[in-house]
CSV table of C-alpha atoms and ligand atoms in Angstrom, one decimal:
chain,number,residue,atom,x,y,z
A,1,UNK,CA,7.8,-11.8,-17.8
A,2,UNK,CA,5.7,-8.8,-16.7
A,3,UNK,CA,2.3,-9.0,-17.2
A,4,UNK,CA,-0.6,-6.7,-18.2
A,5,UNK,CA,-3.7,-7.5,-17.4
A,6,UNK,CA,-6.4,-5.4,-20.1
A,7,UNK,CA,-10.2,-4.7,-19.2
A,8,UNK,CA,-11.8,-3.5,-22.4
A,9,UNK,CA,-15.4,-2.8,-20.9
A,10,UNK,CA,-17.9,-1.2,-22.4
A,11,UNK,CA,-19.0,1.2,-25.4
A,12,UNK,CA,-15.8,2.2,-27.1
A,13,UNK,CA,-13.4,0.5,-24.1
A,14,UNK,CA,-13.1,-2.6,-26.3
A,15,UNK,CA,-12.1,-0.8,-29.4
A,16,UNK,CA,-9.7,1.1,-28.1
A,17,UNK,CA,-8.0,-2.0,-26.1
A,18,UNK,CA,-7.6,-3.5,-29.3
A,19,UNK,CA,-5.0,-0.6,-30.9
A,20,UNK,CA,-3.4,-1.0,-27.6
A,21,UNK,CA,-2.6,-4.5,-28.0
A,22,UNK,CA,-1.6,-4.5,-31.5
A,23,UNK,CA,0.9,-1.7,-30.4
A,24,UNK,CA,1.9,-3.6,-27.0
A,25,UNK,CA,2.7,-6.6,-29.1
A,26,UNK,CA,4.8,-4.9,-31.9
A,27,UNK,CA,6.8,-2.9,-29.1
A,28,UNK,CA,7.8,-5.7,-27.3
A,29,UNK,CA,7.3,-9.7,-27.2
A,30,UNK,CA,8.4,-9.5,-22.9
A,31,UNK,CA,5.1,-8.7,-22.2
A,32,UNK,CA,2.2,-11.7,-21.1
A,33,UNK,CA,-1.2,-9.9,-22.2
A,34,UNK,CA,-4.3,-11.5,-20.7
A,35,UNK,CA,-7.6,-10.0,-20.8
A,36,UNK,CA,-11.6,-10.2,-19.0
A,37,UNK,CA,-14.7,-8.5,-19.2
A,38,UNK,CA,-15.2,-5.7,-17.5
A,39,UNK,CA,-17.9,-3.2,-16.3
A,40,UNK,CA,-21.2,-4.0,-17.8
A,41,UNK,CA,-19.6,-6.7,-19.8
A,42,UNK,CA,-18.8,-9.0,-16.7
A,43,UNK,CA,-22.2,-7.9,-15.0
A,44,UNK,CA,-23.5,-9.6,-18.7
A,45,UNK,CA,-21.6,-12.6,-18.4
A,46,UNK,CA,-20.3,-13.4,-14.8
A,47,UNK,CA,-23.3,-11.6,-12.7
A,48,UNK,CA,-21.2,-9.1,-11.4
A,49,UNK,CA,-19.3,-5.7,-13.0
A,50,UNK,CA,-15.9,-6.9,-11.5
A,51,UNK,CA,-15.8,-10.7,-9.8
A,52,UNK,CA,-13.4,-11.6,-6.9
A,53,UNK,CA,-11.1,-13.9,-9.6
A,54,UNK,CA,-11.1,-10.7,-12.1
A,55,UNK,CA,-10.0,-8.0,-9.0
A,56,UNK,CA,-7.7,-11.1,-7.5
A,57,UNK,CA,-5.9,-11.2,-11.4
A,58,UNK,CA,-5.6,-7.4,-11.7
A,59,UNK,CA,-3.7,-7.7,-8.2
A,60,UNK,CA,-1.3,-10.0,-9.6
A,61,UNK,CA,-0.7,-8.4,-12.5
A,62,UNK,CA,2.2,-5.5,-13.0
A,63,UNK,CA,-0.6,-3.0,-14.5
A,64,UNK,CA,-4.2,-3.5,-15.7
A,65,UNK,CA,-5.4,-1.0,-18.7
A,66,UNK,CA,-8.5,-0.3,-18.3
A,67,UNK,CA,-10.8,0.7,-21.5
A,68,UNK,CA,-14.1,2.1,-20.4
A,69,UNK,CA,-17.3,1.5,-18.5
A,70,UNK,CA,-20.9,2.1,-18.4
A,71,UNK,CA,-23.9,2.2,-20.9
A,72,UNK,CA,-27.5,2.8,-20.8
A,73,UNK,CA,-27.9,-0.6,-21.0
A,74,UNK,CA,-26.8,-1.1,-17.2
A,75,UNK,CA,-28.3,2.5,-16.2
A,76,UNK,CA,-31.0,0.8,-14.2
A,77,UNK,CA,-29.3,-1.7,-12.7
A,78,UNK,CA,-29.1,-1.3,-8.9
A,79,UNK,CA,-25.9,1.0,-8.1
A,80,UNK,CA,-23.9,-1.5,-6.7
A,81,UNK,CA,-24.0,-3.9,-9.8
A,82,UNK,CA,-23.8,-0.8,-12.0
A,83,UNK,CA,-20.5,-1.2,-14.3
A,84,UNK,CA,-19.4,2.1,-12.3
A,85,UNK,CA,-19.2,0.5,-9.0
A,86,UNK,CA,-17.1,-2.4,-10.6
A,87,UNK,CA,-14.6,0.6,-11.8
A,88,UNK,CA,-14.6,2.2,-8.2
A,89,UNK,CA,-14.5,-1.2,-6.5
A,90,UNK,CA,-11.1,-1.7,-8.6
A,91,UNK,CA,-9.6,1.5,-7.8
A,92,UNK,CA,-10.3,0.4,-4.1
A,93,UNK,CA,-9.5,-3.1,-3.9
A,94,UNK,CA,-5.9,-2.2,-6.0
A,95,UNK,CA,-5.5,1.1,-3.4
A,96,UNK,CA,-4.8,3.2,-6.1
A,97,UNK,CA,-4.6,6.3,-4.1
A,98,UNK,CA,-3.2,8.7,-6.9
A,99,UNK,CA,-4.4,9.3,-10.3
A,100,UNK,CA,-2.5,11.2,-12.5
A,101,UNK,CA,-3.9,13.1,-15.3
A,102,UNK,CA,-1.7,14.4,-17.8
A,103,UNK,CA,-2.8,18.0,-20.1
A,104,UNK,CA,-0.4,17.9,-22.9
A,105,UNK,CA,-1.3,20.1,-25.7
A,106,UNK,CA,0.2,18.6,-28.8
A,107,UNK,CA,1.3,21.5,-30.9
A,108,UNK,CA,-0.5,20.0,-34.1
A,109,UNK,CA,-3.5,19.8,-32.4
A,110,UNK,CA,-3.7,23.6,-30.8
A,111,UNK,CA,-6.5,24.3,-33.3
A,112,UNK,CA,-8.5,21.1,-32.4
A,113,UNK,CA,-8.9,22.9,-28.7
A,114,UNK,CA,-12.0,25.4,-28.4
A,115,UNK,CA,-9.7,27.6,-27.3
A,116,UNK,CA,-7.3,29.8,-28.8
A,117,UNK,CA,-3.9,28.8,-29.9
A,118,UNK,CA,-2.1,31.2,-27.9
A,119,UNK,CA,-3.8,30.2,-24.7
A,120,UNK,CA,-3.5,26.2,-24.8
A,121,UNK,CA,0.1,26.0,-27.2
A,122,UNK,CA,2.5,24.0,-25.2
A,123,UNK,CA,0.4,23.3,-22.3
A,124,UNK,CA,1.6,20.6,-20.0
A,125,UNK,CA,0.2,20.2,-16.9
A,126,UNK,CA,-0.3,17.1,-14.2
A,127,UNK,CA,-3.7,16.7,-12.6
A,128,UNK,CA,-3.0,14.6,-9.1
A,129,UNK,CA,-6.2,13.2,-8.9
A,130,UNK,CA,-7.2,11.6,-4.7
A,131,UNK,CA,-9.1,8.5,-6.3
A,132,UNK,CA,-10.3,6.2,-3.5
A,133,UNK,CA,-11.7,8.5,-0.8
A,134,UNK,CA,-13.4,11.4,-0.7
A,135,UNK,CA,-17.2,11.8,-1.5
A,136,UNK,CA,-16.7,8.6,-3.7
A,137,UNK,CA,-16.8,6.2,-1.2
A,138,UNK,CA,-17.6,8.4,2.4
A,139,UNK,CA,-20.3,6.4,4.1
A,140,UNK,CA,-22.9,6.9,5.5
A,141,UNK,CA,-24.6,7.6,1.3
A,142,UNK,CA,-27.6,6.2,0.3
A,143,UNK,CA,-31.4,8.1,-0.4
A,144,UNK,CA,-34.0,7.7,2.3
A,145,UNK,CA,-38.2,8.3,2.6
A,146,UNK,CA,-38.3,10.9,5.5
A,147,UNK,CA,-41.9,10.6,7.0
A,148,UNK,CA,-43.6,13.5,5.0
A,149,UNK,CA,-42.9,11.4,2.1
A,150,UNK,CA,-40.0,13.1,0.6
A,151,UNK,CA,-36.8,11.6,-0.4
A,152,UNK,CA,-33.5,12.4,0.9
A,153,UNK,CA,-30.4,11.7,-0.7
A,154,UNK,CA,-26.6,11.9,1.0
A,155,UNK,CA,-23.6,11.0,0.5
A,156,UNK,CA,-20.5,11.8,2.7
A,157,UNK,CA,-17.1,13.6,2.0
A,158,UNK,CA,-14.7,12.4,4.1
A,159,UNK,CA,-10.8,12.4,4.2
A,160,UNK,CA,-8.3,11.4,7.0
A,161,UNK,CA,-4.5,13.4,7.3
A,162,UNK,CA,-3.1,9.9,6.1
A,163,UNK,CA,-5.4,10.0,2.7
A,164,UNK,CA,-4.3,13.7,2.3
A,165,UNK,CA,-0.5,13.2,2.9
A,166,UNK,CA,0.0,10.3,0.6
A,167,UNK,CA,-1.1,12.3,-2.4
A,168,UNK,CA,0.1,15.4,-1.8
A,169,UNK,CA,3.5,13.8,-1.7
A,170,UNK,CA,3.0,12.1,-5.2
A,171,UNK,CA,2.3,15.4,-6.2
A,172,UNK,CA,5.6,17.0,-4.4
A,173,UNK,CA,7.5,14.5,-6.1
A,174,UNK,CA,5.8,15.1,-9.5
A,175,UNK,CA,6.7,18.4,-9.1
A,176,UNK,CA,10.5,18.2,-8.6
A,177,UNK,CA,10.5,16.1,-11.6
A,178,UNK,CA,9.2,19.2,-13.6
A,179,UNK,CA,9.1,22.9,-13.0
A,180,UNK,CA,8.9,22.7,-9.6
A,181,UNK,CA,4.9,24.0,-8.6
A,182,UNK,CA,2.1,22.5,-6.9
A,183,UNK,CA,-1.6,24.2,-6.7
A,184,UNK,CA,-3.7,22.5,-4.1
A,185,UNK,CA,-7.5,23.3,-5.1
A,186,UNK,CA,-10.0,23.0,-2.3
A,187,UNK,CA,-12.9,24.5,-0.5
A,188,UNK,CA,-11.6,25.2,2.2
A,189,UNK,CA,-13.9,28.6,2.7
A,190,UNK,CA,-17.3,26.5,3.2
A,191,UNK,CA,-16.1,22.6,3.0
A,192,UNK,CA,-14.2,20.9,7.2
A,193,UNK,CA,-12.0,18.5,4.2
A,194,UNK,CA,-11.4,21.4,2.6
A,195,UNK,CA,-9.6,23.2,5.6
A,196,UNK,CA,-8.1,19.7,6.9
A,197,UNK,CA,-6.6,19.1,3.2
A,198,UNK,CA,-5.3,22.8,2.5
A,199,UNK,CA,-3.7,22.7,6.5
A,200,UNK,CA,-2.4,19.0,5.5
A,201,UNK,CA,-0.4,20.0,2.5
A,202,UNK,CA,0.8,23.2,3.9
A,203,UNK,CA,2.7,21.2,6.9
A,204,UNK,CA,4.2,18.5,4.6
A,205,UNK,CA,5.1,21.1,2.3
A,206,UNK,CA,6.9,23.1,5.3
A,207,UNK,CA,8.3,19.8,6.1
A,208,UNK,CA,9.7,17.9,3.5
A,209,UNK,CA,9.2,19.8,0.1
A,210,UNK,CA,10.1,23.5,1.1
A,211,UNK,CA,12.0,23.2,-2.4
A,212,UNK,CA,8.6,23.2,-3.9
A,213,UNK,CA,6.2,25.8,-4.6
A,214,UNK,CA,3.3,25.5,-3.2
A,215,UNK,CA,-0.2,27.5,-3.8
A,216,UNK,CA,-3.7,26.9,-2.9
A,217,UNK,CA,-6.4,27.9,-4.8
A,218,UNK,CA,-10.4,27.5,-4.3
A,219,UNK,CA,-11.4,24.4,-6.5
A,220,UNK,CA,-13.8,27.4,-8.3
A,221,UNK,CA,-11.1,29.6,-9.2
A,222,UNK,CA,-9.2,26.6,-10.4
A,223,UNK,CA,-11.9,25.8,-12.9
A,224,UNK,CA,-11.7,29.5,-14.2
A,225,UNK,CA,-7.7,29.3,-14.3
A,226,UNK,CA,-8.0,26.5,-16.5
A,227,UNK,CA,-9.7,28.2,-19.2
A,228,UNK,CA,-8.1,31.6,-18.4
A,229,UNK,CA,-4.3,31.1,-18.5
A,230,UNK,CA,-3.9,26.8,-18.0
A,231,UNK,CA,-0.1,27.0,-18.4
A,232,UNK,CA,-0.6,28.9,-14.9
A,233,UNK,CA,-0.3,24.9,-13.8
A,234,UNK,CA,2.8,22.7,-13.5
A,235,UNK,CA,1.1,20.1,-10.9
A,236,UNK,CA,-2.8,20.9,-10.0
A,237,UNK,CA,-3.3,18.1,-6.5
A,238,UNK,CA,-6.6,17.9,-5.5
A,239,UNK,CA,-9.5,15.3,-4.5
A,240,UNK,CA,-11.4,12.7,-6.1
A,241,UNK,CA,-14.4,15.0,-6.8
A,242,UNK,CA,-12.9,18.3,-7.6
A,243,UNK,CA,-10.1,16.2,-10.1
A,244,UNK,CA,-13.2,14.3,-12.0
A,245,UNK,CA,-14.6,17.6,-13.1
A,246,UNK,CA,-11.3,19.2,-13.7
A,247,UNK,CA,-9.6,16.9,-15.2
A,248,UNK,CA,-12.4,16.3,-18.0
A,249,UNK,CA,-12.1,20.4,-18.4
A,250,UNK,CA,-8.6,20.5,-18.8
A,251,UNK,CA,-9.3,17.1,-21.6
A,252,UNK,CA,-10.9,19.7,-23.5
A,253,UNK,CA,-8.1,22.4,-23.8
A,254,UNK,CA,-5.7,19.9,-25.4
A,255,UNK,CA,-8.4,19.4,-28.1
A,256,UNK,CA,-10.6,16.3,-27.1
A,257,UNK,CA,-11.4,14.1,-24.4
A,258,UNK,CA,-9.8,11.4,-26.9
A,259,UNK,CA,-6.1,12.3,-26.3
A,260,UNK,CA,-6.1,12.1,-22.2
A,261,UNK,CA,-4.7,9.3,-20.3
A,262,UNK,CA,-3.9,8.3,-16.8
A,263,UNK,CA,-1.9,6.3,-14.4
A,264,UNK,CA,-3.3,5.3,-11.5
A,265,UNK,CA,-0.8,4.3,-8.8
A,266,UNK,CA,-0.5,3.2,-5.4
A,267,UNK,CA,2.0,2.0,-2.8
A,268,UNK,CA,5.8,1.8,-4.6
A,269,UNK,CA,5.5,-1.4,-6.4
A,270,UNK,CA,2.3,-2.7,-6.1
A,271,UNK,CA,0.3,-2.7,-9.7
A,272,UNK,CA,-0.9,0.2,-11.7
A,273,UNK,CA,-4.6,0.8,-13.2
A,274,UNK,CA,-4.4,3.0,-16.4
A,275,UNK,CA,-7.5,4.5,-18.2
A,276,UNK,CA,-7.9,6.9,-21.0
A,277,UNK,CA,-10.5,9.4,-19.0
A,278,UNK,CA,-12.6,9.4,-21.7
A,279,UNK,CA,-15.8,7.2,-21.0
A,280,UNK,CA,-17.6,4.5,-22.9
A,281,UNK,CA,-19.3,7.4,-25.1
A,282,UNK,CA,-22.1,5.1,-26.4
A,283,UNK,CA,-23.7,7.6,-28.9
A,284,UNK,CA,-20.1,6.3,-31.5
A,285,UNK,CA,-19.8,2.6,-29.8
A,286,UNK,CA,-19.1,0.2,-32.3
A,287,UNK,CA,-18.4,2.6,-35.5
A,288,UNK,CA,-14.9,2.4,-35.5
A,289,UNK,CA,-14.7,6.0,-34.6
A,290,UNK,CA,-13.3,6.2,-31.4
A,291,UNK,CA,-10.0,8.2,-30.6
A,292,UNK,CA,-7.5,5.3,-29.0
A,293,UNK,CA,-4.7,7.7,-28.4
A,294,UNK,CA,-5.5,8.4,-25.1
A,295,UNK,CA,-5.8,4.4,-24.2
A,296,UNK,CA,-2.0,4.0,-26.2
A,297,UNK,CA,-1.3,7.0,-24.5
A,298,UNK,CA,-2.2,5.4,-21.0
A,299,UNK,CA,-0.3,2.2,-22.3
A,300,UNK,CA,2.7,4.8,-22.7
A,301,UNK,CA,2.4,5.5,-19.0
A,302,UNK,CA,1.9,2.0,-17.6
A,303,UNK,CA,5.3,1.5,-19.7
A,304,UNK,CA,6.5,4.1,-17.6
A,305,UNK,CA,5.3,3.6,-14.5
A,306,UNK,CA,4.6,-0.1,-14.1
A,307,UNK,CA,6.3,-2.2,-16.7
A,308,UNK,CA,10.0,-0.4,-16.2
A,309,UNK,CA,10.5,0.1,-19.9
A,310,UNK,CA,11.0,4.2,-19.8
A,311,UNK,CA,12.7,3.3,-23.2
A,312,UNK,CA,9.7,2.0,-24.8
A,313,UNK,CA,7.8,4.4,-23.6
A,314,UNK,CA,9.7,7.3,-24.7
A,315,UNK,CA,9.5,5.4,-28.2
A,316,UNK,CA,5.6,5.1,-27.7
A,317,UNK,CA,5.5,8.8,-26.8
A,318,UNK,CA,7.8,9.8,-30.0
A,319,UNK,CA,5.2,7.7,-32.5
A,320,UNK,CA,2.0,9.0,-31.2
A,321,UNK,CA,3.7,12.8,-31.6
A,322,UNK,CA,5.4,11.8,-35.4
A,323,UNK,CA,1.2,10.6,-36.6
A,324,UNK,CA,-0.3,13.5,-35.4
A,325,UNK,CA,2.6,15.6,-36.9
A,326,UNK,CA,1.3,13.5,-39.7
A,327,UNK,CA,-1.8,14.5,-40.1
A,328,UNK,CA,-3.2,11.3,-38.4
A,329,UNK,CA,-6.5,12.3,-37.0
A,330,UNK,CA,-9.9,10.8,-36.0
A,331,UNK,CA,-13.5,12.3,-35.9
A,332,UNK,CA,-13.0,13.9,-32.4
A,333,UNK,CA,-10.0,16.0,-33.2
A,334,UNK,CA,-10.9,17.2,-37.3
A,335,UNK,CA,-10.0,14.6,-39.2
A,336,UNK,CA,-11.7,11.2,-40.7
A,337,UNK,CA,-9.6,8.4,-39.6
A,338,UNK,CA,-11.2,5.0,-37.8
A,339,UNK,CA,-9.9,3.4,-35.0
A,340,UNK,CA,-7.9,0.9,-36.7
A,341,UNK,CA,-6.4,3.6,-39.1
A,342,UNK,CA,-5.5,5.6,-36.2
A,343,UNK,CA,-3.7,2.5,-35.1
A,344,UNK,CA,-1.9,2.0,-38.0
A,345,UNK,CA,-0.6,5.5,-37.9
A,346,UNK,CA,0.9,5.1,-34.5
A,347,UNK,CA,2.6,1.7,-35.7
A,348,UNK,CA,3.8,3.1,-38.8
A,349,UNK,CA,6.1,5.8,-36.7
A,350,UNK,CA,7.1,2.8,-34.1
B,1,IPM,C1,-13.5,9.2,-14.6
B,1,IPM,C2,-14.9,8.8,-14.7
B,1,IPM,C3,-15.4,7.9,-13.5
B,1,IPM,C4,-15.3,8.7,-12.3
B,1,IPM,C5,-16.8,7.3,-13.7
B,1,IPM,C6,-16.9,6.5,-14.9
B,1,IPM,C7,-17.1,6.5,-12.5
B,1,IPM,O1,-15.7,9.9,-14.9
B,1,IPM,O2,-12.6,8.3,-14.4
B,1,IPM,O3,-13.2,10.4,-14.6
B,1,IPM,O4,-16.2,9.5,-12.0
B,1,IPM,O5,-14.2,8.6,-11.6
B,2,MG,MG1,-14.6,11.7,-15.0
C-alpha cells in the first residue's frame, strides 16, 4: 500500500494537515497515513526540527505533505535548530531538486486577486522552483567580527552545470505537457550563476528540447511581468532564491497565498515533499481560519505525482473547483468559512 507520510508543523501547518486527511481518507482507503512533528514542533519534543528517524521515514515513504514551519517562538533559537533548517535539511536529505509551483487563477476567485479581472482570469502558469542549491545552502555563509568591530555577514550562491541541467529539464518536460514555453529568469547581467545558468539552459535547450520555446528574462523584469501581463508565462524555471520571491508574488495574483501548492520532486521514483507555500502565518494560528486549499491542493499533486492515482487526483482537482464555484470561501479569499467548513465543502463535491 503506498504510504504518505504528513508533517503538520507549526502555526496553521497542523490545521490544514487535518482537512487533508479527512479528504485523503474519504478518497481512498489504499493509502497508509502516518504522521510526526515537524519544524518547531519536533525541536519542542525530540530536540531537534527534523530527527534522523523522522528524515529516514519521509525517505521511505511514497510522498510526505508537508504543513508549515516556523514561529516566533523558535525565532531565537540558533539557525541550525531553527524549524527552517529542519524544512531545508528535508528538501536536501530527500534531493528534491525541483519545486513546482503552480498559478492557477480559479475563475470564481478573479476578484479575490488585487488585481484586475482581465489581467489574472484564466492564468495558469508553472513556477520551476531549483530548491536545494543556490544561495540556500552555498557554503562558505555565516556572520563574522572583522577586527574594527564590525560584523560581516555572507552567504554564498553557488550552482554546478549538473544542478542547472536537471531542472531545466523538468521544466522542458513541463512545458511539452502544456503550451510549449519556458522563461528562464536570471541575473545574468551582474550575477557568474546567472551567466553559467542562462548559457546552461540555452545548450540543453539547443540539444534536446529545440521543440520548446525558450526565453530568458532578468529575474527583475520577471517580477514586473508578473504583475504586468502573468499569462505572458506558460513555465517560469529559475533558482531557489529568485523562485521563493516569485512564487509568493505570483500566490498573490490568483487571489491569496491560501490557494498555492507544490510538488517537490526529485530523481524518477524516489519520494515527493508537497507543501502549500503559504507559511505558518502565526498572527491566525489556532482560530480555525486558515485557507487549507492549497495543502488539499498539494495532496492533489502528490496524488499525481507520487501516489499514481491521476484519477483521484483529477477528482480532487474537480471538488476543490465545484466549492469554490459554490461560494465556499474562507477569510483570506472574501468569505467567512473556518477551516473545517472549508473542508466540508471540498468533501461535499467528492
Ligand atoms: C517557501 C518558504 C521557505 C523558503 C522558508 C519557510 C524556509 O518561504 O517554501 O517558499 O524560503 O523556501
Ligand atoms: Mg517562500
Amino acid at each position: 500500500m503506498p504510504k504518505l507520510l504528513l508533517l503538520p508543523g507549526d502555526g496553521i501547518g497542523p490545521e490544514v494537515t487535518d482537512e487533508v486527511r479527512r479528504v485523503a481518507e474519504r478518497l481512498t482507503n489504499d493509502l497508509t497515513i502516518d504522521e510526526r512533528p515537524f519544524g518547531g514542533a519536533s525541536f519542542d519534543a525530540l530536540g531537534a526540527p527534523l530527527t534522523d528517524d523522522t528524515l529516514a521515514a519521509a525517505k521511505a515513504a511514497d510522498a510526505v505533505l508537508m504543513g508549515a514551519v516556523g514561529g516566533p517562538k523558535w525565532a531565537a533559537a540558533p539557525r541550525h535548530l531553527r524549524p527552517e533548517a529542519g524544512l531545508l535539511a528535508l528538501r536536501a536529505g530527500m534531493e528534491v531538486f525541483a519545486n513546482l509551483r503552480p498559478a492557477i487563477c480559479y475563475g470564481p476567485l478573479a476578484d479575490a486577486s488585487t488585481l484586475k479581472r482581465e489581467v489574472v482570469e484564466g492564468l495558469d502558469l508553472m513556477i520551476v522552483r531549483e530548491l536545494t542549491g543556490g544561495v540556500y545552502f552555498g557554503q562558505p555563509r555565516g556572520v563574522e567580527t572583522l577586527p574594527d568591530g564590525q560584523r560581516r555577514g555572507v552567504d554564498t550562491q553557488v550552482y554546478t552545470t549538473h544542478e542547472i541541467e536537471r531542472v531545466s529539464r523538468v521544466a522542458f518536460e513541463l512545458a511539452r505537457r502544456r503550451r510549449g514555453k519556458v522563461t528562464s529568469a536570471d541575473k545574468s547581467n551582474v550575477m557568474e550563476t546567472g551567466q553559467l545558468w542562462r548559457e546552461v539552459v540555452t545548450a540543453l535547450h539547443a540539444r534536446e528540447y529545440a521543440d520548446v520555446t525558450l526565453e530568458h528574462i532578468l529575474a527583475d523584469a520577471a517580477a514586473m511581468v508578473l504583475v504586468r501581463n502573468p499569462r505572458h508565462f506558460d513555465v517560469l524555471v529559475t533558482d531557489n532564491l529568485f523562485g521563493d520571491i516569485l512564487s509568493d508574488e505570483a500566490a498573490q495574483l490568483t487571489g491569496s497565498m491560501g490557494m498555492l501548492p507544490s510538488a517537490a520532486l526529485g530523481a524518477p521514483g524516489a519520494p515527493g515533499l508537497y507543501e502549500p507555500i503559504h507559511g505558518s502565518a502565526p498572527d491566525i494560528a489556532g482560530q480555525g481560519v486558515a485557507n487549507p486549499l492549497a495543502a488539499i491542493l498539494s495532496f492533489e499533486m502528490a496524488l499525481r505525482w507520487s501516489l499514481g492515482r491521476p484519477d483521484l487526483a483529477d477528482r480532487l482537482a474537480d471538488a476543490v473547483q465545484a466549492a469554490l464555484a459554490a461560494g465556499a470561501r474562507t477569510r483570506d479569499i472574501g468569505g467567512q468559512l473556518s477551516t473545517r467548513e472549508m473542508g466540508d465543502a471540498v468533501l461535499a463535491h467528492l
